[in-house]
Amino acid sequence: MRIAVGSDHAGFHLKEHVKAVLNALGHEVVDVGPATSGSVDYPQFAADAARLVGNGDVDRGVLACGSGVGVAIVANKVTGVRAVNAHDPAEAEMARRHNDANVVTLSGSRLGPAQADSIVATFLRTEFEGGRHARRVGQIMALETVSTEPDTVLHS
């Protein structure tokens, strides 16, 4: 699998750990940065990784910041991306099964390497269930192209 990784300074240690684990498992990792643990603004790195996912240049993305929230917000602004800030493997699994999430975000302040490994492994191995969930994911994706006119949001 081809996987984009990125972070800010607060998630840098987790990004580096996840990158090493993914490489050891034989995945192709595209590291969008940062290259050091010095203070950086996370939107640039989260957007770069999310664009790779949204454009189909990579299969999935893994992002980390202090809480995982900031990078999730940024990633979810990119067309084609459905990011989840997973706190445990169960959240990662359900986001894949029901929402076809393609980016997982991690809290560098709250998760240790073993927890991150478990979340990422679950995220990567879990398949999207489709079925009724495909209809809902389609509705989510339609929001990316819906007019800003009032009352155009998916009422049926």
mmCIF file of C-alpha atoms in Angstrom, residues 3 7 12 32 36 50 53 61 69 73 76-77 80 88 92 94 108 110 112 121-122 143:
data_model
loop_
_atom_site.group_PDB
_atom_site.id
_atom_site.type_symbol
_atom_site.label_atom_id
_atom_site.label_comp_id
_atom_site.label_asym_id
_atom_site.label_seq_id
_atom_site.Cartn_x
_atom_site.Cartn_y
_atom_site.Cartn_z
ATOM 1 C CA ILE A 3 0.654 5.784 2.343
ATOM 2 C CA SER A 7 2.609 15.944 11.078
ATOM 3 C CA PHE A 12 6.593 14.503 14.705
ATOM 4 C CA VAL A 32 5.346 15.145 3.274
ATOM 5 C CA THR A 36 12.597 17.958 11.925
ATOM 6 C CA ALA A 50 -4.545 14.961 2.106
ATOM 7 C CA VAL A 53 -5.007 10.922 -0.897
ATOM 8 C CA GLY A 61 -2.931 8.898 4.817
ATOM 9 C CA VAL A 69 -7.907 17.397 15.639
ATOM 10 C CA ILE A 73 -9.943 19.464 10.146
ATOM 11 C CA ASN A 76 -11.403 17.035 5.677
ATOM 12 C CA LYS A 77 -11.282 20.296 3.688
ATOM 13 C CA GLY A 80 -12.119 13.214 -1.706
ATOM 14 C CA ASP A 88 -8.415 3.597 19.550
ATOM 15 C CA ALA A 92 -10.418 3.371 13.204
ATOM 16 C CA MET A 94 -15.713 1.693 12.270
ATOM 17 C CA GLY A 108 0.954 12.918 19.459
ATOM 18 C CA ARG A 110 -2.102 11.277 24.027
ATOM 19 C CA GLY A 112 2.107 6.135 22.603
ATOM 20 C CA ALA A 121 -2.790 -1.480 11.631
ATOM 21 C CA THR A 122 -6.550 -1.689 12.138
ATOM 22 C CA LEU A 143 -21.457 17.820 -0.173
#
